[in-house]
mmCIF file of C-alpha atoms in Angstrom:
data_model
loop_
_atom_site.group_PDB
_atom_site.id
_atom_site.type_symbol
_atom_site.label_atom_id
_atom_site.label_comp_id
_atom_site.label_asym_id
_atom_site.label_seq_id
_atom_site.Cartn_x
_atom_site.Cartn_y
_atom_site.Cartn_z
ATOM 1 C CA UNK A 1 99.049 75.511 97.552
ATOM 2 C CA UNK A 2 100.661 77.959 95.511
ATOM 3 C CA UNK A 3 100.931 80.386 98.651
ATOM 4 C CA UNK A 4 102.400 78.009 100.599
ATOM 5 C CA UNK A 5 104.729 76.822 98.042
ATOM 6 C CA UNK A 6 105.769 81.256 97.320
ATOM 7 C CA UNK A 7 106.725 80.859 101.183
ATOM 8 C CA UNK A 8 109.089 78.417 100.865
ATOM 9 C CA UNK A 9 111.032 80.309 98.170
ATOM 10 C CA UNK A 10 112.488 82.755 100.533
ATOM 11 C CA UNK A 11 113.286 80.379 103.628
ATOM 12 C CA UNK A 12 114.955 78.686 100.306
ATOM 13 C CA UNK A 13 117.148 81.698 99.297
ATOM 14 C CA UNK A 14 117.685 82.524 103.451
ATOM 15 C CA UNK A 15 119.745 79.280 103.140
ATOM 16 C CA UNK A 16 122.281 81.005 101.148
ATOM 17 C CA UNK A 17 123.160 84.097 103.551
ATOM 18 C CA UNK A 18 126.310 82.357 105.288
ATOM 19 C CA UNK A 19 127.659 81.848 102.052
ATOM 20 C CA UNK A 20 127.036 85.457 101.306
ATOM 21 C CA UNK A 21 128.371 87.347 104.647
ATOM 22 C CA UNK A 22 131.850 85.784 103.596
ATOM 23 C CA UNK A 23 132.205 88.891 101.360
ATOM 24 C CA UNK A 24 135.090 90.344 102.168
ATOM 25 C CA UNK A 25 135.143 93.778 103.350
ATOM 26 C CA UNK A 26 137.766 96.387 103.773
ATOM 27 C CA UNK A 27 139.219 97.629 107.443
ATOM 28 C CA UNK A 28 141.128 100.196 105.129
ATOM 29 C CA UNK A 29 140.335 101.664 102.237
ATOM 30 C CA UNK A 30 142.513 104.071 99.488
ATOM 31 C CA UNK A 31 140.974 106.944 98.711
ATOM 32 C CA UNK A 32 140.522 105.593 94.806
ATOM 33 C CA UNK A 33 138.206 103.465 96.212
ATOM 34 C CA UNK A 34 136.702 105.356 98.374
ATOM 35 C CA UNK A 35 135.992 107.750 95.779
ATOM 36 C CA UNK A 36 135.289 105.519 93.143
ATOM 37 C CA UNK A 37 132.158 105.795 91.377
ATOM 38 C CA UNK A 38 129.111 103.989 91.973
ATOM 39 C CA UNK A 39 127.761 100.933 89.613
ATOM 40 C CA UNK A 40 124.769 100.106 88.568
ATOM 41 C CA UNK A 41 124.574 97.328 90.602
ATOM 42 C CA UNK A 42 125.378 99.172 94.105
ATOM 43 C CA UNK A 43 122.450 101.946 92.219
ATOM 44 C CA UNK A 44 120.315 99.203 91.610
ATOM 45 C CA UNK A 45 120.521 97.289 95.385
ATOM 46 C CA UNK A 46 119.369 100.910 96.823
ATOM 47 C CA UNK A 47 116.739 101.770 94.450
ATOM 48 C CA UNK A 48 115.356 98.526 95.040
ATOM 49 C CA UNK A 49 115.804 97.624 99.287
ATOM 50 C CA UNK A 50 114.687 101.290 99.606
ATOM 51 C CA UNK A 51 111.109 100.349 97.488
ATOM 52 C CA UNK A 52 110.849 97.219 99.042
ATOM 53 C CA UNK A 53 111.039 98.342 103.288
ATOM 54 C CA UNK A 54 109.851 101.817 101.904
ATOM 55 C CA UNK A 55 106.618 101.116 99.896
ATOM 56 C CA UNK A 56 106.127 97.133 99.675
ATOM 57 C CA UNK A 57 106.523 95.747 103.078
ATOM 58 C CA UNK A 58 104.133 99.129 104.576
ATOM 59 C CA UNK A 59 101.445 97.815 102.093
ATOM 60 C CA UNK A 60 102.005 94.363 102.880
ATOM 61 C CA UNK A 61 101.386 95.563 106.249
ATOM 62 C CA UNK A 62 98.168 96.966 106.139
ATOM 63 C CA UNK A 63 97.187 93.972 104.023
ATOM 64 C CA UNK A 64 97.937 91.513 106.948
ATOM 65 C CA UNK A 65 95.775 93.890 109.622
ATOM 66 C CA UNK A 66 93.105 93.675 106.829
ATOM 67 C CA UNK A 67 93.645 90.377 105.835
ATOM 68 C CA UNK A 68 93.775 90.449 102.685
ATOM 69 C CA UNK A 69 94.515 87.731 100.409
ATOM 70 C CA UNK A 70 96.822 90.003 98.945
ATOM 71 C CA UNK A 71 98.708 90.249 102.252
ATOM 72 C CA UNK A 72 100.607 86.329 101.273
ATOM 73 C CA UNK A 73 101.936 86.424 98.058
ATOM 74 C CA UNK A 74 102.859 90.674 98.599
ATOM 75 C CA UNK A 75 104.704 90.103 101.839
ATOM 76 C CA UNK A 76 106.794 86.655 100.048
ATOM 77 C CA UNK A 77 107.566 88.246 97.059
ATOM 78 C CA UNK A 78 109.037 91.303 99.330
ATOM 79 C CA UNK A 79 111.375 88.904 101.186
ATOM 80 C CA UNK A 80 112.395 87.054 97.719
ATOM 81 C CA UNK A 81 113.468 90.822 96.516
ATOM 82 C CA UNK A 82 115.104 91.959 99.365
ATOM 83 C CA UNK A 83 117.500 87.914 99.650
ATOM 84 C CA UNK A 84 117.918 89.119 95.807
ATOM 85 C CA UNK A 85 118.936 93.474 97.160
ATOM 86 C CA UNK A 86 121.472 91.818 100.035
ATOM 87 C CA UNK A 87 123.304 89.768 97.252
ATOM 88 C CA UNK A 88 123.563 92.880 95.069
ATOM 89 C CA UNK A 89 124.723 94.647 97.745
ATOM 90 C CA UNK A 90 127.369 92.223 98.454
ATOM 91 C CA UNK A 91 128.581 91.754 94.473
ATOM 92 C CA UNK A 92 128.874 95.578 93.521
ATOM 93 C CA UNK A 93 131.870 96.947 92.432
ATOM 94 C CA UNK A 94 133.716 100.485 92.223
ATOM 95 C CA UNK A 95 132.980 102.548 94.524
ATOM 96 C CA UNK A 96 134.515 100.148 98.635
ATOM 97 C CA UNK A 97 132.525 101.276 102.182
ATOM 98 C CA UNK A 98 133.864 100.658 105.256
ATOM 99 C CA UNK A 99 132.635 98.226 107.256
ATOM 100 C CA UNK A 100 129.103 99.895 109.118
ATOM 101 C CA UNK A 101 126.418 99.401 110.845
ATOM 102 C CA UNK A 102 123.753 99.608 107.764
ATOM 103 C CA UNK A 103 126.498 96.154 106.803
ATOM 104 C CA UNK A 104 125.537 94.858 110.036
ATOM 105 C CA UNK A 105 122.145 95.340 110.222
ATOM 106 C CA UNK A 106 121.565 94.393 107.252
ATOM 107 C CA UNK A 107 122.382 90.828 107.838
ATOM 108 C CA UNK A 108 120.627 91.569 111.745
ATOM 109 C CA UNK A 109 117.186 92.439 109.108
ATOM 110 C CA UNK A 110 117.132 88.422 108.110
ATOM 111 C CA UNK A 111 116.357 87.113 111.995
ATOM 112 C CA UNK A 112 112.856 89.426 112.129
ATOM 113 C CA UNK A 113 112.387 87.618 108.380
ATOM 114 C CA UNK A 114 112.883 84.308 109.140
ATOM 115 C CA UNK A 115 111.138 84.808 111.957
ATOM 116 C CA UNK A 116 108.222 86.270 109.983
ATOM 117 C CA UNK A 117 108.227 83.687 107.189
ATOM 118 C CA UNK A 118 108.023 80.615 110.232
ATOM 119 C CA UNK A 119 105.479 82.267 111.622
ATOM 120 C CA UNK A 120 102.986 82.835 108.833
ATOM 121 C CA UNK A 121 103.755 79.159 107.454
ATOM 122 C CA UNK A 122 103.049 78.110 111.247
ATOM 123 C CA UNK A 123 99.633 80.078 110.770
ATOM 124 C CA UNK A 124 99.088 78.483 107.561
ATOM 125 C CA UNK A 125 99.055 75.014 108.785
ATOM 126 C CA UNK A 126 95.690 76.557 111.209
ATOM 127 C CA UNK A 127 97.149 73.985 113.882
ATOM 128 C CA UNK A 128 96.754 73.583 117.984
ATOM 129 C CA UNK A 129 93.965 76.469 117.629
ATOM 130 C CA UNK A 130 93.572 76.865 120.808
ATOM 131 C CA UNK A 131 97.135 76.888 122.262
ATOM 132 C CA UNK A 132 100.110 77.832 120.203
ATOM 133 C CA UNK A 133 98.345 79.442 117.675
ATOM 134 C CA UNK A 134 96.558 82.684 119.384
ATOM 135 C CA UNK A 135 100.146 83.700 121.171
ATOM 136 C CA UNK A 136 101.751 83.216 117.427
ATOM 137 C CA UNK A 137 98.811 85.028 115.424
ATOM 138 C CA UNK A 138 100.387 88.073 118.462
ATOM 139 C CA UNK A 139 103.706 88.090 117.327
ATOM 140 C CA UNK A 140 103.097 87.951 113.607
ATOM 141 C CA UNK A 141 101.756 90.837 114.076
ATOM 142 C CA UNK A 142 103.830 92.602 116.174
ATOM 143 C CA UNK A 143 106.818 91.409 113.947
ATOM 144 C CA UNK A 144 104.764 92.772 110.924
ATOM 145 C CA UNK A 145 104.379 95.937 112.080
ATOM 146 C CA UNK A 146 107.942 96.721 112.957
ATOM 147 C CA UNK A 147 109.174 95.830 109.473
ATOM 148 C CA UNK A 148 108.197 99.918 108.655
ATOM 149 C CA UNK A 149 110.907 101.169 111.834
ATOM 150 C CA UNK A 150 113.267 98.463 110.760
ATOM 151 C CA UNK A 151 113.440 99.828 106.722
ATOM 152 C CA UNK A 152 113.401 103.478 107.915
ATOM 153 C CA UNK A 153 116.305 102.679 110.375
ATOM 154 C CA UNK A 154 118.386 100.681 107.383
ATOM 155 C CA UNK A 155 117.573 103.400 105.168
ATOM 156 C CA UNK A 156 119.210 105.562 107.883
ATOM 157 C CA UNK A 157 122.425 103.919 107.662
ATOM 158 C CA UNK A 158 122.798 103.274 104.662
ATOM 159 C CA UNK A 159 122.779 107.446 103.723
ATOM 160 C CA UNK A 160 125.415 107.464 106.386
ATOM 161 C CA UNK A 161 127.417 104.692 105.259
ATOM 162 C CA UNK A 162 127.038 105.853 101.516
ATOM 163 C CA UNK A 163 127.928 109.313 102.349
ATOM 164 C CA UNK A 164 130.553 108.244 104.993
ATOM 165 C CA UNK A 165 129.457 110.201 107.969
ATOM 166 C CA UNK A 166 129.415 109.813 111.315
ATOM 167 C CA UNK A 167 133.274 108.697 111.589
ATOM 168 C CA UNK A 168 136.234 110.653 112.470
ATOM 169 C CA UNK A 169 134.511 111.637 116.184
ATOM 170 C CA UNK A 170 131.275 112.504 114.255
ATOM 171 C CA UNK A 171 129.434 110.024 115.899
ATOM 172 C CA UNK A 172 127.500 111.975 118.481
ATOM 173 C CA UNK A 173 126.663 115.096 116.279
ATOM 174 C CA UNK A 174 125.257 112.054 114.176
ATOM 175 C CA UNK A 175 123.252 110.740 116.574
ATOM 176 C CA UNK A 176 121.915 113.827 117.973
ATOM 177 C CA UNK A 177 120.818 115.021 115.003
ATOM 178 C CA UNK A 178 119.348 110.840 113.493
ATOM 179 C CA UNK A 179 117.602 110.410 117.182
ATOM 180 C CA UNK A 180 115.788 113.408 117.384
ATOM 181 C CA UNK A 181 114.935 114.244 113.587
ATOM 182 C CA UNK A 182 113.751 111.020 113.418
ATOM 183 C CA UNK A 183 111.621 110.972 117.147
ATOM 184 C CA UNK A 184 109.849 113.745 115.198
ATOM 185 C CA UNK A 185 108.586 111.854 112.066
ATOM 186 C CA UNK A 186 107.729 108.908 114.333
ATOM 187 C CA UNK A 187 106.197 111.466 115.936
ATOM 188 C CA UNK A 188 104.375 112.750 113.106
ATOM 189 C CA UNK A 189 103.623 109.821 111.661
ATOM 190 C CA UNK A 190 101.248 107.793 115.010
ATOM 191 C CA UNK A 191 99.937 111.256 114.521
ATOM 192 C CA UNK A 192 98.982 111.228 111.064
ATOM 193 C CA UNK A 193 98.326 106.971 111.021
ATOM 194 C CA UNK A 194 95.790 107.824 114.706
ATOM 195 C CA UNK A 195 93.811 110.325 112.447
ATOM 196 C CA UNK A 196 93.099 108.312 109.306
ATOM 197 C CA UNK A 197 92.895 104.609 111.085
ATOM 198 C CA UNK A 198 92.908 105.285 114.503
ATOM 199 C CA UNK A 199 90.624 107.918 116.161
ATOM 200 C CA UNK A 200 87.851 105.353 116.856
ATOM 201 C CA UNK A 201 90.850 103.375 119.177
ATOM 202 C CA UNK A 202 91.956 106.492 121.315
ATOM 203 C CA UNK A 203 87.399 107.086 121.751
ATOM 204 C CA UNK A 204 87.271 103.367 123.666
ATOM 205 C CA UNK A 205 90.739 103.944 125.339
ATOM 206 C CA UNK A 206 89.508 106.670 127.238
ATOM 207 C CA UNK A 207 92.487 109.213 126.394
ATOM 208 C CA UNK A 208 92.887 112.202 125.341
ATOM 209 C CA UNK A 209 95.458 112.082 122.458
ATOM 210 C CA UNK A 210 97.692 114.369 124.956
ATOM 211 C CA UNK A 211 97.749 111.632 127.009
ATOM 212 C CA UNK A 212 100.073 109.739 125.354
ATOM 213 C CA UNK A 213 102.043 112.067 123.424
ATOM 214 C CA UNK A 214 102.311 113.995 127.605
ATOM 215 C CA UNK A 215 103.860 110.291 127.764
ATOM 216 C CA UNK A 216 106.047 110.042 124.955
ATOM 217 C CA UNK A 217 107.498 113.436 126.050
ATOM 218 C CA UNK A 218 108.269 112.454 129.213
ATOM 219 C CA UNK A 219 110.143 109.436 128.653
ATOM 220 C CA UNK A 220 111.681 111.023 125.994
ATOM 221 C CA UNK A 221 112.873 114.198 128.174
ATOM 222 C CA UNK A 222 114.272 111.757 130.940
ATOM 223 C CA UNK A 223 116.552 110.376 128.094
ATOM 224 C CA UNK A 224 117.335 113.710 126.402
ATOM 225 C CA UNK A 225 118.534 114.707 130.217
ATOM 226 C CA UNK A 226 120.934 112.342 131.404
ATOM 227 C CA UNK A 227 122.592 111.666 127.986
ATOM 228 C CA UNK A 228 124.050 114.855 126.661
ATOM 229 C CA UNK A 229 126.664 115.222 128.811
ATOM 230 C CA UNK A 230 129.801 112.643 128.911
ATOM 231 C CA UNK A 231 131.588 114.036 130.659
ATOM 232 C CA UNK A 232 134.029 116.634 131.380
ATOM 233 C CA UNK A 233 133.433 120.337 131.034
ATOM 234 C CA UNK A 234 129.748 121.790 130.476
ATOM 235 C CA UNK A 235 129.235 123.643 127.070
ATOM 236 C CA UNK A 236 126.098 125.706 126.935
ATOM 237 C CA UNK A 237 125.441 123.321 124.571
ATOM 238 C CA UNK A 238 125.496 120.680 126.503
ATOM 239 C CA UNK A 239 123.137 122.724 129.394
ATOM 240 C CA UNK A 240 120.698 123.788 126.469
ATOM 241 C CA UNK A 241 120.439 120.127 125.205
ATOM 242 C CA UNK A 242 119.784 118.941 129.231
ATOM 243 C CA UNK A 243 117.782 122.336 129.938
ATOM 244 C CA UNK A 244 115.035 120.615 127.098
ATOM 245 C CA UNK A 245 115.147 117.028 128.572
ATOM 246 C CA UNK A 246 114.173 118.472 132.203
ATOM 247 C CA UNK A 247 111.175 120.962 129.983
ATOM 248 C CA UNK A 248 110.017 117.951 127.923
ATOM 249 C CA UNK A 249 110.279 115.724 131.312
ATOM 250 C CA UNK A 250 108.381 118.513 133.961
ATOM 251 C CA UNK A 251 106.321 119.447 131.323
ATOM 252 C CA UNK A 252 105.421 116.037 130.145
ATOM 253 C CA UNK A 253 104.039 114.715 133.919
ATOM 254 C CA UNK A 254 101.814 118.231 134.190
ATOM 255 C CA UNK A 255 100.273 116.988 130.266
ATOM 256 C CA UNK A 256 99.658 113.296 131.933
ATOM 257 C CA UNK A 257 97.665 114.844 135.184
ATOM 258 C CA UNK A 258 95.483 117.423 133.118
ATOM 259 C CA UNK A 259 94.385 114.491 130.187
ATOM 260 C CA UNK A 260 92.857 112.968 133.365
ATOM 261 C CA UNK A 261 89.328 112.271 132.588
ATOM 262 C CA UNK A 262 89.560 112.772 128.613
ATOM 263 C CA UNK A 263 90.765 116.483 128.670
ATOM 264 C CA UNK A 264 92.729 118.057 125.861
ATOM 265 C CA UNK A 265 95.355 120.338 126.700
ATOM 266 C CA UNK A 266 97.637 122.737 124.963
ATOM 267 C CA UNK A 267 101.005 121.926 126.714
ATOM 268 C CA UNK A 268 103.042 119.221 124.687
ATOM 269 C CA UNK A 269 101.835 121.751 121.917
ATOM 270 C CA UNK A 270 103.825 124.086 124.045
ATOM 271 C CA UNK A 271 106.313 122.363 124.407
ATOM 272 C CA UNK A 272 106.938 121.874 120.671
ATOM 273 C CA UNK A 273 106.905 125.435 120.321
ATOM 274 C CA UNK A 274 109.491 126.051 123.301
ATOM 275 C CA UNK A 275 111.391 123.210 122.229
ATOM 276 C CA UNK A 276 111.345 124.999 118.857
ATOM 277 C CA UNK A 277 112.200 128.535 119.940
ATOM 278 C CA UNK A 278 115.121 126.882 121.491
ATOM 279 C CA UNK A 279 116.711 125.130 118.526
ATOM 280 C CA UNK A 280 116.181 128.708 116.630
ATOM 281 C CA UNK A 281 118.555 130.107 118.468
ATOM 282 C CA UNK A 282 120.753 127.479 118.600
ATOM 283 C CA UNK A 283 124.222 129.129 116.991
ATOM 284 C CA UNK A 284 126.211 126.510 114.896
ATOM 285 C CA UNK A 285 129.573 126.293 113.069
ATOM 286 C CA UNK A 286 128.727 127.391 109.697
ATOM 287 C CA UNK A 287 126.120 130.272 108.508
ATOM 288 C CA UNK A 288 124.439 127.554 106.782
ATOM 289 C CA UNK A 289 123.884 125.442 109.435
ATOM 290 C CA UNK A 290 122.516 128.055 111.420
ATOM 291 C CA UNK A 291 119.889 128.890 109.322
ATOM 292 C CA UNK A 292 119.280 124.898 108.287
ATOM 293 C CA UNK A 293 118.299 125.088 112.599
ATOM 294 C CA UNK A 294 116.553 127.850 112.794
ATOM 295 C CA UNK A 295 114.363 126.659 109.606
ATOM 296 C CA UNK A 296 114.059 123.318 111.739
ATOM 297 C CA UNK A 297 113.035 125.278 114.840
ATOM 298 C CA UNK A 298 110.863 127.692 112.978
ATOM 299 C CA UNK A 299 109.136 124.684 111.686
ATOM 300 C CA UNK A 300 108.306 123.398 115.183
ATOM 301 C CA UNK A 301 106.774 125.953 116.395
ATOM 302 C CA UNK A 302 104.376 126.210 113.767
ATOM 303 C CA UNK A 303 103.847 122.157 114.641
ATOM 304 C CA UNK A 304 102.975 123.845 118.246
ATOM 305 C CA UNK A 305 101.053 126.511 116.771
ATOM 306 C CA UNK A 306 98.877 124.055 113.994
ATOM 307 C CA UNK A 307 98.405 121.625 117.129
ATOM 308 C CA UNK A 308 97.284 124.884 119.637
ATOM 309 C CA UNK A 309 94.595 125.835 117.473
ATOM 310 C CA UNK A 310 93.365 122.175 116.676
ATOM 311 C CA UNK A 311 93.134 122.117 120.091
ATOM 312 C CA UNK A 312 91.058 124.993 121.036
ATOM 313 C CA UNK A 313 89.458 125.584 118.097
ATOM 314 C CA UNK A 314 88.737 122.305 115.973
ATOM 315 C CA UNK A 315 88.459 120.142 118.708
ATOM 316 C CA UNK A 316 84.959 119.092 119.770
ATOM 317 C CA UNK A 317 83.795 121.294 122.297
ATOM 318 C CA UNK A 318 80.512 119.173 123.921
ATOM 319 C CA UNK A 319 80.264 116.358 126.518
ATOM 320 C CA UNK A 320 82.135 113.810 126.085
ATOM 321 C CA UNK A 321 82.477 110.200 128.571
ATOM 322 C CA UNK A 322 85.544 109.740 130.563
ATOM 323 C CA UNK A 323 87.194 106.726 130.899
ATOM 324 C CA UNK A 324 85.298 106.040 133.561
ATOM 325 C CA UNK A 325 81.960 106.570 132.588
ATOM 326 C CA UNK A 326 82.258 110.389 133.889
ATOM 327 C CA UNK A 327 80.458 113.324 131.378
ATOM 328 C CA UNK A 328 82.918 116.057 131.112
ATOM 329 C CA UNK A 329 82.558 118.643 129.017
ATOM 330 C CA UNK A 330 84.447 121.454 127.011
ATOM 331 C CA UNK A 331 87.605 119.790 125.460
ATOM 332 C CA UNK A 332 86.732 116.440 125.850
ATOM 333 C CA UNK A 333 86.435 113.879 123.190
ATOM 334 C CA UNK A 334 83.297 112.452 121.748
ATOM 335 C CA UNK A 335 82.081 109.708 120.965
ATOM 336 C CA UNK A 336 82.218 110.438 117.206
ATOM 337 C CA UNK A 337 85.641 109.055 115.151
ATOM 338 C CA UNK A 338 85.302 112.642 114.088
ATOM 339 C CA UNK A 339 85.636 114.433 116.849
ATOM 340 C CA UNK A 340 83.340 117.811 115.584
ATOM 341 C CA UNK A 341 80.332 118.717 116.571
ATOM 342 C CA UNK A 342 76.813 118.483 115.955
ATOM 343 C CA UNK A 343 76.470 121.645 115.515
ATOM 344 C CA UNK A 344 79.213 121.854 112.637
ATOM 345 C CA UNK A 345 78.348 122.637 109.053
ATOM 346 C CA UNK A 346 79.090 119.659 106.510
ATOM 347 C CA UNK A 347 81.890 122.387 105.286
ATOM 348 C CA UNK A 348 83.451 122.967 108.376
ATOM 349 C CA UNK A 349 83.393 119.716 109.376
ATOM 350 C CA UNK A 350 85.798 119.133 105.809
ATOM 351 C CA UNK A 351 88.154 122.084 106.657
ATOM 352 C CA UNK A 352 88.143 120.830 110.407
ATOM 353 C CA UNK A 353 89.574 117.488 109.035
ATOM 354 C CA UNK A 354 92.196 118.883 106.741
ATOM 355 C CA UNK A 355 93.953 121.390 109.028
ATOM 356 C CA UNK A 356 94.335 118.438 111.984
ATOM 357 C CA UNK A 357 96.474 117.089 109.202
ATOM 358 C CA UNK A 358 98.973 119.589 109.601
ATOM 359 C CA UNK A 359 100.751 119.386 112.677
ATOM 360 C CA UNK A 360 101.503 115.713 111.818
ATOM 361 C CA UNK A 361 103.251 117.495 108.315
ATOM 362 C CA UNK A 362 104.770 120.099 110.314
ATOM 363 C CA UNK A 363 106.469 117.950 112.636
ATOM 364 C CA UNK A 364 107.932 115.438 109.952
ATOM 365 C CA UNK A 365 109.030 118.013 107.713
ATOM 366 C CA UNK A 366 111.469 119.778 111.028
ATOM 367 C CA UNK A 367 112.515 116.516 110.914
ATOM 368 C CA UNK A 368 113.328 115.837 107.559
ATOM 369 C CA UNK A 369 115.381 119.132 107.672
ATOM 370 C CA UNK A 370 117.268 117.977 111.448
ATOM 371 C CA UNK A 371 118.263 114.695 109.677
ATOM 372 C CA UNK A 372 119.793 115.898 106.582
ATOM 373 C CA UNK A 373 122.423 118.443 107.649
ATOM 374 C CA UNK A 374 125.383 118.408 109.378
ATOM 375 C CA UNK A 375 126.312 121.060 111.241
#
């Protein structure tokens, strides 16, 4: 009964959202309004929502996966605090902001929140066990796993709104930095999650990590090839980015081909190194921007080198089993979550396991360096 009462609290609070949406936004701001000090209410809104979407909800997602009894109380608390934070975001004084994607996305987020909440209440009723409930469980799980993505996206939108970026013709530049930077952060984060909790799943899939990497690289390259030039004369930056897109989809196809029968390969790592080298040579308008861009590229190159070392020296060098049940030697995944050879000593296994966290760390670091600067 207590958990059902908790789930009804944020549902009741959601009814007040239309009144908050009536908050007046400013289509034109004076210089005084745009540069006014940030008041305490807005700071509370920022830190509260960052704590909820960056810490509380991801922990609640993990508790849901492990079927912990704390999942419902934690997620319900997060939902209630989210509604409170939404009110605070519309109740502040001091600095004012133009209408932005951050405000629009904040209202949109209540759709998955309401969907997750209603599905959670439905699942608590334990009805339609053999018909509707299995699909509701899947939908509930998918929405829950999307929460970290929604939270990260909204926090980026909030930072853009707070600093006033992406206005005055800078939208394309913002998209280039944030999409690529966010892509590498997601790439590294997923790689780290697979290292911690997903290796057994990779083994069961019968596909090497490079097979999954190569598909992502290929799809990303296709998008990048056709979105970097927007008409008019071609510039050297258009050419550089478009060529990088061709490199990614062509290299991705090669990586998929080489990853057949559970084989590991270094093609994704080589693509990352070449991308890092190109970015390190990408001249910007300001010297400081050029240096930061070079740091982004060098960090990517280090990530690629670390991945090659992992595949060639840390990865197993013994017989594994491919998707068709055939045995294949040399650079195949072992049938154990550690991916380490039985002949290795315990100390070398620990060192190998620790080293394998270096590539995702460098990918995330490169993504952050890409995001938090503008040329």
